[in-house]
Coordinates of C-alpha atoms in Angstrom, one line a residue:
M1 CA -25.4 28.8 -14.8
K2 CA -27.7 29.9 -11.9
K3 CA -29.5 27.1 -10.1
Y4 CA -32.9 28.7 -10.5
Q5 CA -32.3 28.7 -14.3
M6 CA -31.7 24.9 -14.1
I7 CA -35.0 24.1 -12.4
K8 CA -37.2 25.0 -15.3
G9 CA -35.2 23.1 -17.9
F10 CA -34.6 20.0 -15.9
L11 CA -38.2 19.5 -14.9
L12 CA -38.4 18.1 -18.4
L13 CA -36.3 15.1 -17.2
G14 CA -39.0 13.9 -14.8
V15 CA -40.7 11.7 -17.4
L16 CA -37.3 10.0 -18.2
L17 CA -37.1 8.8 -14.6
V18 CA -40.4 6.9 -14.5
G19 CA -40.9 3.2 -15.3
G20 CA -37.5 1.8 -15.7
F21 CA -35.6 4.6 -17.5
P22 CA -36.5 4.2 -21.2
F23 CA -33.8 4.5 -23.9
V24 CA -33.4 7.9 -25.5
E25 CA -30.7 8.8 -27.9
A26 CA -30.1 12.5 -28.1
N27 CA -27.8 12.8 -31.0
N28 CA -29.4 10.4 -33.5
S29 CA -31.2 12.3 -36.1
Q30 CA -32.9 9.1 -37.3
A31 CA -34.4 8.3 -33.9
P32 CA -38.2 7.8 -34.1
I33 CA -40.3 10.8 -33.4
T34 CA -42.0 9.9 -30.2
N35 CA -43.0 11.7 -27.0
Q36 CA -39.6 10.6 -25.6
S37 CA -37.7 12.1 -28.5
S38 CA -39.7 15.3 -28.1
I39 CA -38.6 15.5 -24.4
T40 CA -35.0 14.9 -25.5
N41 CA -35.3 17.7 -28.0
K42 CA -36.6 20.0 -25.3
I43 CA -33.6 19.1 -23.2
E44 CA -31.3 19.8 -26.1
N45 CA -32.9 23.1 -26.7
F46 CA -32.5 24.1 -23.1
L47 CA -28.8 23.1 -23.1
L48 CA -28.2 25.0 -26.3
Q49 CA -29.4 28.2 -24.6
D50 CA -26.9 27.8 -21.7
E51 CA -23.8 29.8 -21.8
L52 CA -21.5 27.0 -20.5
V53 CA -22.8 24.7 -23.3
K54 CA -22.4 27.4 -25.9
N55 CA -18.8 28.2 -24.9
S56 CA -17.4 24.8 -24.0
M57 CA -17.8 21.1 -25.0
V58 CA -20.2 19.1 -22.8
G59 CA -20.6 15.4 -22.9
I60 CA -23.3 13.6 -20.9
S61 CA -24.2 9.9 -20.7
L62 CA -26.9 8.4 -18.5
R63 CA -27.4 4.7 -18.3
D64 CA -29.8 2.4 -16.4
S65 CA -27.7 0.5 -13.9
Q66 CA -29.9 -2.6 -14.1
T67 CA -30.1 -3.0 -17.9
G68 CA -27.2 -1.0 -19.2
E69 CA -29.5 0.8 -21.6
L70 CA -28.8 4.5 -22.4
I71 CA -31.3 6.8 -20.9
Y72 CA -29.8 10.0 -22.4
E73 CA -26.7 11.1 -24.1
K74 CA -25.2 14.3 -25.4
N75 CA -21.9 13.9 -27.3
G76 CA -21.7 10.5 -25.7
E77 CA -19.5 8.9 -28.4
I78 CA -17.1 11.8 -28.7
P79 CA -13.7 11.3 -26.9
F80 CA -13.2 13.8 -24.1
R81 CA -10.3 14.6 -21.8
P82 CA -11.5 12.9 -18.6
A83 CA -9.1 14.4 -16.0
S84 CA -9.2 12.3 -12.8
N85 CA -12.2 10.3 -14.0
L86 CA -9.6 8.1 -15.6
K87 CA -8.8 6.9 -12.0
L88 CA -12.1 4.9 -12.2
I89 CA -10.5 2.7 -14.8
T90 CA -7.1 2.5 -13.0
A91 CA -8.8 1.5 -9.7
A92 CA -11.0 -1.2 -11.3
S93 CA -8.3 -2.7 -13.5
A94 CA -5.9 -2.8 -10.5
L95 CA -8.5 -4.6 -8.4
D96 CA -9.1 -7.1 -11.1
V97 CA -5.5 -7.6 -12.3
L98 CA -3.7 -7.4 -8.9
G99 CA -6.5 -8.5 -6.6
E100 CA -8.2 -6.7 -3.8
D101 CA -5.9 -8.2 -1.1
Y102 CA -2.7 -7.3 -3.0
T103 CA 0.0 -5.7 -0.9
F104 CA 3.3 -3.9 -1.7
R105 CA 6.5 -4.7 0.1
T106 CA 9.6 -2.9 1.4
M107 CA 12.7 -5.0 2.5
L108 CA 15.9 -4.4 4.4
K109 CA 18.6 -6.6 3.0
T110 CA 22.3 -7.2 3.2
D111 CA 24.9 -9.4 1.6
S112 CA 27.2 -9.0 4.6
E113 CA 27.5 -10.5 8.1
I114 CA 26.9 -8.9 11.5
T115 CA 29.9 -9.3 13.7
R116 CA 30.2 -7.8 17.2
G117 CA 27.6 -5.1 16.6
S118 CA 28.9 -4.1 13.1
L119 CA 27.4 -4.8 9.7
K120 CA 30.6 -5.3 7.7
G121 CA 29.2 -4.3 4.3
D122 CA 26.3 -2.4 2.7
L123 CA 22.8 -2.2 3.9
Y124 CA 20.0 -2.1 1.3
L125 CA 16.6 -0.5 1.6
V126 CA 14.6 -2.2 -1.2
G127 CA 11.3 -0.7 -2.4
M128 CA 8.7 -2.6 -4.3
G129 CA 6.1 0.1 -4.9
D130 CA 4.7 0.7 -1.3
V131 CA 3.3 4.3 -1.3
T132 CA 2.1 3.8 2.3
L133 CA 5.7 3.6 3.7
R134 CA 6.0 6.3 6.4
P135 CA 8.7 7.4 8.8
S136 CA 7.1 5.3 11.5
D137 CA 7.7 2.2 9.3
L138 CA 11.3 3.1 9.0
E139 CA 11.5 3.2 12.7
E140 CA 10.4 -0.5 12.8
F141 CA 13.3 -1.2 10.4
A142 CA 15.7 0.6 12.7
K143 CA 14.3 -1.4 15.7
A144 CA 14.9 -4.6 13.9
L145 CA 18.5 -3.8 13.4
S146 CA 18.9 -2.6 16.9
E147 CA 17.4 -5.8 18.3
K148 CA 20.1 -7.7 16.3
G149 CA 22.7 -5.7 18.3
V150 CA 23.8 -3.6 15.3
H151 CA 25.3 -0.2 16.2
T152 CA 27.5 0.4 13.1
I153 CA 27.0 0.0 9.3
E154 CA 30.5 -0.1 8.0
G155 CA 29.4 0.1 4.4
N156 CA 26.9 2.3 2.5
L157 CA 23.2 2.7 2.9
I158 CA 21.7 2.0 -0.5
G159 CA 18.2 2.7 -1.7
D160 CA 17.1 0.2 -4.3
D161 CA 14.0 1.3 -6.4
H162 CA 14.7 -1.0 -9.4
W163 CA 11.4 -2.8 -9.0
Y164 CA 10.2 -0.2 -11.6
D165 CA 12.0 1.4 -14.4
D166 CA 13.8 4.7 -14.0
V167 CA 11.2 6.9 -15.7
R168 CA 10.0 9.2 -13.0
Y169 CA 7.3 11.2 -14.8
S170 CA 4.6 10.2 -17.2
K171 CA 5.2 11.5 -20.8
D172 CA 2.8 14.4 -20.7
M173 CA 3.7 15.7 -17.2
V174 CA 3.6 19.6 -17.2
W175 CA 7.0 20.7 -16.0
E176 CA 5.7 23.3 -13.6
D177 CA 3.8 20.5 -11.7
E178 CA 7.0 18.6 -10.7
E179 CA 7.3 20.4 -7.4
T180 CA 3.7 19.8 -6.4
Y181 CA 2.4 16.9 -4.3
Y182 CA 0.2 15.7 -7.2
G183 CA 3.2 15.8 -9.5
A184 CA 5.7 13.8 -7.3
Q185 CA 8.1 11.4 -9.0
I186 CA 7.1 7.8 -9.2
S187 CA 9.5 5.5 -7.6
A188 CA 9.4 2.0 -6.2
L189 CA 11.1 3.3 -3.0
T190 CA 9.3 6.3 -1.7
L191 CA 8.1 7.8 1.5
S192 CA 4.8 9.4 2.6
P193 CA 4.6 11.9 5.5
T194 CA 1.0 11.0 6.6
K195 CA -1.8 8.5 6.1
D196 CA -3.0 10.4 3.1
Y197 CA 0.0 8.6 1.5
D198 CA 1.2 11.5 -0.7
A199 CA 4.3 9.5 -1.6
G200 CA 7.5 11.4 -2.5
T201 CA 6.5 14.5 -0.6
I202 CA 7.5 16.5 2.5
I203 CA 5.3 18.8 4.5
V204 CA 6.5 22.4 4.8
D205 CA 5.0 24.6 7.6
V206 CA 5.6 28.3 7.8
F207 CA 4.8 30.0 11.1
P208 CA 5.0 33.8 11.9
G209 CA 8.2 35.0 13.6
D210 CA 8.2 36.3 17.2
A211 CA 7.9 39.9 16.0
V212 CA 6.9 42.0 13.0
G213 CA 9.9 42.0 10.6
D214 CA 11.3 38.7 11.8
S215 CA 11.8 35.8 9.5
P216 CA 9.1 33.2 9.8
K217 CA 9.8 29.9 11.6
I218 CA 10.0 26.9 9.3
S219 CA 9.2 23.3 10.1
L220 CA 9.6 20.2 7.9
F221 CA 7.9 16.8 8.4
P222 CA 9.6 14.5 8.4
S223 CA 12.4 16.7 9.9
T224 CA 15.4 16.0 7.6
D225 CA 18.6 17.7 6.3
Y226 CA 17.9 16.2 2.9
I227 CA 15.9 19.4 2.2
K228 CA 17.8 22.8 2.2
V229 CA 15.5 25.7 3.1
I230 CA 16.1 29.3 1.9
N231 CA 13.9 31.6 4.0
D232 CA 13.5 35.0 2.3
A233 CA 10.0 35.6 3.8
S234 CA 9.1 38.0 6.6
T235 CA 6.5 38.5 9.3
V236 CA 4.0 41.4 8.9
E237 CA 1.3 43.1 11.0
K238 CA -1.9 41.3 11.9
G239 CA -4.6 41.5 9.3
K240 CA -2.3 41.9 6.4
E241 CA -2.5 39.6 3.3
N242 CA -0.7 36.2 3.5
T243 CA 1.5 36.0 0.5
I244 CA 3.7 33.1 1.5
T245 CA 5.0 31.0 -1.4
I246 CA 6.8 27.7 -1.0
H247 CA 8.8 26.6 -4.1
R248 CA 11.3 23.9 -4.8
K249 CA 14.0 24.5 -7.4
H250 CA 14.0 22.3 -10.5
G251 CA 16.3 19.3 -10.2
E252 CA 17.2 20.2 -6.6
N253 CA 16.0 19.7 -3.0
T254 CA 16.3 23.4 -2.2
V255 CA 13.0 24.9 -1.0
E256 CA 12.7 28.7 -1.3
I257 CA 10.2 30.5 0.9
T258 CA 9.2 34.0 -0.1
G259 CA 6.4 36.5 0.7
K260 CA 4.9 37.8 3.9
I261 CA 3.0 36.0 6.7
P262 CA 0.8 38.1 9.1
A263 CA 1.5 37.7 12.8
D264 CA -2.0 36.4 13.5
V265 CA -1.9 33.5 10.9
G266 CA -1.5 30.1 12.6
R267 CA 0.6 28.7 9.7
S268 CA 1.0 28.3 6.0
R269 CA 1.3 24.7 4.9
D270 CA 2.2 22.9 1.7
W271 CA 3.2 19.5 0.5
I272 CA 6.3 19.7 -1.7
S273 CA 7.6 16.8 -3.8
V274 CA 11.2 15.8 -3.3
W275 CA 13.8 15.2 -6.0
D276 CA 14.9 11.5 -6.1
P277 CA 12.4 9.8 -3.7
A278 CA 14.6 6.7 -3.3
K279 CA 17.6 8.6 -2.1
Y280 CA 15.4 10.8 0.1
T281 CA 13.9 7.7 1.7
A282 CA 17.4 6.2 2.4
F283 CA 18.5 9.6 3.8
V284 CA 15.6 9.8 6.2
F285 CA 16.3 6.2 7.2
K286 CA 19.9 7.1 8.0
E287 CA 18.7 9.9 10.3
I288 CA 16.3 7.5 12.0
L289 CA 19.0 4.9 12.4
Q290 CA 21.1 7.6 14.2
E291 CA 18.2 8.2 16.6
Y292 CA 18.5 4.5 17.5
G293 CA 22.2 4.7 18.0
I294 CA 23.1 3.1 14.7
S295 CA 25.7 5.0 12.6
V296 CA 26.4 4.7 8.9
E297 CA 30.1 5.1 8.1
G298 CA 29.6 4.9 4.3
E299 CA 27.6 7.0 1.9
I300 CA 23.9 7.3 1.1
K301 CA 23.4 6.0 -2.4
T302 CA 21.0 4.4 -4.8
G303 CA 21.8 1.0 -6.5
I304 CA 20.7 -2.6 -7.0
V305 CA 20.7 -5.1 -4.2
P306 CA 22.9 -8.2 -4.9
K307 CA 21.0 -11.4 -5.7
E308 CA 22.7 -13.3 -2.9
S309 CA 21.5 -10.9 -0.2
K310 CA 19.4 -11.9 2.7
I311 CA 16.4 -10.2 4.2
I312 CA 16.8 -8.6 7.6
Y313 CA 13.3 -7.1 7.9
E314 CA 10.2 -6.8 5.7
S315 CA 7.1 -4.7 5.8
Q316 CA 3.9 -4.8 3.8
S317 CA 1.4 -2.1 2.9
I318 CA -2.3 -2.2 3.7
P319 CA -4.2 -4.3 1.1
L320 CA -5.2 -2.7 -2.2
K321 CA -8.9 -2.6 -1.2
E322 CA -8.0 -0.3 1.8
L323 CA -5.5 1.7 -0.2
L324 CA -8.3 2.5 -2.6
I325 CA -9.9 4.8 0.0
P326 CA -7.2 7.5 0.1
F327 CA -6.5 6.9 -3.6
M328 CA -10.0 7.6 -4.8
K329 CA -11.5 9.7 -2.1
L330 CA -8.5 12.2 -2.3
S331 CA -7.7 11.6 -6.0
N332 CA -4.1 10.7 -5.5
N333 CA -2.1 10.8 -8.7
G334 CA 0.9 9.0 -7.4
H335 CA -1.2 6.0 -6.4
A336 CA -2.6 5.7 -9.9
E337 CA 0.7 5.8 -11.6
T338 CA 2.2 3.3 -9.1
F339 CA -0.7 0.9 -9.8
V340 CA -0.1 1.1 -13.5
K341 CA 3.6 0.3 -13.1
E342 CA 2.8 -2.5 -10.8
M343 CA 0.4 -4.1 -13.2
G344 CA 3.1 -3.9 -15.9
K345 CA 5.6 -5.5 -13.5
V346 CA 3.2 -8.3 -12.5
E347 CA 1.8 -9.1 -16.0
K348 CA 4.8 -8.3 -18.3
G349 CA 7.8 -8.4 -16.0
E350 CA 8.7 -4.7 -16.1
G351 CA 7.2 -1.9 -14.1
S352 CA 6.8 0.8 -16.8
W353 CA 4.0 3.0 -18.0
K354 CA 4.2 1.4 -21.4
N355 CA 3.7 -2.1 -20.1
G356 CA 1.1 -1.1 -17.4
L357 CA -1.0 0.9 -19.9
E358 CA -1.0 -2.1 -22.3
V359 CA -2.3 -4.3 -19.4
V360 CA -5.1 -1.7 -18.8
D361 CA -5.9 -1.5 -22.5
D362 CA -6.2 -5.3 -22.7
W363 CA -8.4 -5.4 -19.6
L364 CA -10.7 -2.8 -21.1
K365 CA -11.2 -4.9 -24.2
K366 CA -12.3 -7.8 -21.9
M367 CA -14.8 -5.4 -20.3
E368 CA -16.3 -4.9 -23.8
L369 CA -15.1 -1.3 -24.2
D370 CA -14.2 0.1 -27.6
T371 CA -10.5 0.8 -27.1
D372 CA -10.1 2.2 -30.6
I373 CA -11.8 5.4 -29.4
I374 CA -9.9 5.5 -26.0
Q375 CA -6.4 6.9 -25.5
L376 CA -4.6 6.2 -22.3
R377 CA -1.4 8.2 -21.5
D378 CA -1.2 7.7 -17.8
G379 CA -3.2 6.2 -14.9
S380 CA -4.1 9.4 -13.1
G381 CA -5.8 11.5 -15.8
L382 CA -3.2 14.2 -15.4
S383 CA -2.3 14.1 -19.1
Q384 CA -4.3 16.4 -21.4
A385 CA -3.9 13.8 -24.1
N386 CA -6.0 11.1 -22.4
L387 CA -9.3 10.6 -24.2
I388 CA -12.4 8.6 -23.5
P389 CA -16.1 9.1 -24.6
P390 CA -18.7 9.5 -21.8
N391 CA -20.7 6.5 -23.1
E392 CA -17.6 4.3 -22.7
I393 CA -17.3 5.4 -19.1
T394 CA -20.9 4.6 -18.2
N395 CA -20.6 1.3 -20.2
F396 CA -17.5 0.4 -18.1
L397 CA -19.3 1.4 -14.8
F398 CA -22.2 -0.8 -15.8
H399 CA -20.1 -3.9 -16.7
I400 CA -18.0 -3.9 -13.5
Q401 CA -21.1 -4.3 -11.2
D402 CA -21.0 -8.1 -11.3
K403 CA -17.3 -8.2 -10.2
T404 CA -16.5 -9.8 -6.8
W405 CA -14.6 -6.6 -5.9
F406 CA -17.3 -4.2 -7.0
T407 CA -18.3 -3.4 -3.4
E408 CA -14.8 -2.3 -2.6
F409 CA -14.7 -0.2 -5.7
R410 CA -18.0 1.4 -5.0
N411 CA -17.0 2.2 -1.4
S412 CA -13.9 4.0 -2.6
L413 CA -15.9 6.6 -4.5
P414 CA -16.5 10.0 -2.9
I415 CA -20.0 10.5 -1.5
A416 CA -21.5 13.9 -2.2
G417 CA -22.1 16.1 0.8
N418 CA -20.6 13.7 3.4
P419 CA -18.4 15.9 5.6
D420 CA -16.1 13.0 6.6
R421 CA -12.9 13.4 4.6
M422 CA -12.5 9.7 4.0
L423 CA -16.1 9.3 3.0
G424 CA -17.0 12.5 1.2
G425 CA -13.5 13.0 -0.2
T426 CA -13.4 15.5 -3.1
L427 CA -17.3 15.7 -3.0
R428 CA -17.6 16.5 0.7
F429 CA -18.4 20.1 0.0
R430 CA -20.7 19.5 -3.0
M431 CA -24.4 18.7 -3.2
N432 CA -24.7 18.7 0.6
D433 CA -28.5 19.2 0.4
L434 CA -29.5 16.0 -1.3
P435 CA -32.9 14.5 -0.1
Q436 CA -32.9 11.5 2.2
D437 CA -32.3 8.1 0.5
F438 CA -30.7 9.7 -2.5
M439 CA -26.9 9.4 -2.9
V440 CA -24.3 10.4 -5.4
S441 CA -21.1 8.3 -5.4
A442 CA -18.8 9.5 -8.0
K443 CA -15.3 10.4 -9.1
T444 CA -14.4 14.0 -9.6
G445 CA -11.9 15.3 -12.2
T446 CA -10.2 18.7 -12.7
L447 CA -7.6 19.9 -15.1
T448 CA -7.1 23.4 -16.6
T449 CA -10.2 23.8 -18.9
V450 CA -11.6 20.4 -17.8
S451 CA -14.1 19.2 -15.2
S452 CA -15.7 15.8 -14.9
L453 CA -18.0 13.8 -12.7
S454 CA -18.9 10.1 -13.2
G455 CA -20.4 7.5 -11.0
Y456 CA -23.7 6.3 -9.6
L457 CA -26.9 8.1 -8.5
E458 CA -28.9 6.0 -6.1
V459 CA -32.7 6.5 -5.8
P460 CA -35.1 5.2 -3.2
N461 CA -36.7 2.4 -5.3
G462 CA -33.4 0.5 -5.3
K463 CA -32.5 1.5 -8.9
S464 CA -29.7 3.8 -9.7
I465 CA -28.5 5.8 -12.7
I466 CA -25.0 5.5 -14.0
F467 CA -23.8 8.9 -15.2
S468 CA -20.8 10.6 -16.8
I469 CA -20.6 14.4 -17.2
I470 CA -17.5 15.7 -18.8
V471 CA -16.9 19.4 -19.7
N472 CA -13.9 20.3 -21.9
N473 CA -12.6 23.7 -23.1
V474 CA -14.2 25.5 -20.2
L475 CA -12.7 28.8 -18.9
D476 CA -14.1 28.4 -15.4
E477 CA -13.9 24.9 -13.9
D478 CA -16.0 26.0 -10.9
E479 CA -18.8 26.9 -13.2
A480 CA -18.6 23.5 -14.8
K481 CA -18.8 21.8 -11.4
E482 CA -21.9 23.9 -10.6
F483 CA -23.4 22.6 -13.9
E484 CA -22.6 19.0 -12.9
D485 CA -24.1 19.4 -9.5
C486 CA -27.3 21.1 -10.8
F487 CA -27.7 18.5 -13.4
L488 CA -27.8 15.7 -10.8
Q489 CA -29.7 17.7 -8.2
F490 CA -32.6 18.3 -10.6
L491 CA -32.6 14.8 -11.9
I492 CA -33.3 13.9 -8.3
S493 CA -35.8 16.8 -7.9
D494 CA -37.8 15.7 -11.0
Y495 CA -37.7 12.0 -9.9
M496 CA -39.3 13.1 -6.5
N497 CA -42.0 15.0 -8.3
D498 CA -43.1 11.8 -10.1
M499 CA -42.9 9.5 -7.0

């Protein structure tokens, strides 16, 4: 849909945005015939003429943020696949169930004694769901051992991730996503390369070789021998197409690099998930220990720490309210699934998707949502089997406004057009021409054939509109995003015309 085509149709919405946002029900054939219903019919007629609406399924829900009354809906009661809009629910339920100051821990433990610089038994690296653990944190663990005079671990180095169950992927994970950063395995012991906290991933950089025909240069971060690299790529002349592909083999930690990289390209970069994040974290820790002059004589394994073990060192993540920023701004799937498992662990004693999703479902009932028409299959929205009606999303966004943690939740939402990555997030390149004093704070969502956008539209008089726009069965997700943006931009435009 072209933006100039949207202008004419959405000028009709101006009347809706005057005098407290009157209730209009779009899909109720028994609604009274009033001027408002006439306007609604015109909107419907306009939407029916649009190609995207004709060829896909569109759900829209607009709600007054002060009263909770519906302003407008189209297919608002029909369950849609929400994609990452489901993270709105995951974030809010985690804040309420776990608490905004909740932290995740990682511990270094042993059941052996340190004698004359040697740890006589096994050393355990115990994960408890901290997705913020980075190589620099492992260095602090190594320092703690070094300060105790340890230079040798006579036993094994064992990674313990039994804080959660051993199911690494949600039930509807698409197999081809497993090597991607957004499809990384969920483990209670995992490692992130940067402060984006893409847990369970490693950064692979490919640089041109010294001359045309040479193999490219490969760099891993963190640098580790846990990953085997097969370099079948080549360097080509300047100006040629960059066809570099970085692929990890299924069930392995072998990364294959193929294609061609032009000599004038700075680098090709990708985040690749690792196989078995707990063992990977322990392996990287061993390499860091070696840098601190501490050798491990035994093997790198995964296992369960003995109950009688003692803590040598412990770290904590940033609090949940701070972790929400990279989670929501950058739409991190691994964070969502970790939060679900943590809620299951805290409330039901086992960190599993089953228990965690039951906790979320129970919480939604307390929030007065109709869970009989909502289906939760994961916490990230990655599953194509998740279902929720747009009206339930706006209803949920209305009810959480009186929560003590709502400010933290609201601040975590991407802000349209804000170029700062940790403010604009996934909306930083969208709707960057909004008028002054108008702001869209919302969560994006994208899957194959799905696009969604739900959140808050602030207007200068202090009121705001709660909205949810979900498009399913669309062949071009970018076209759906243009539709979402145009819808909101012309809501704003028409409001300004009536100021």
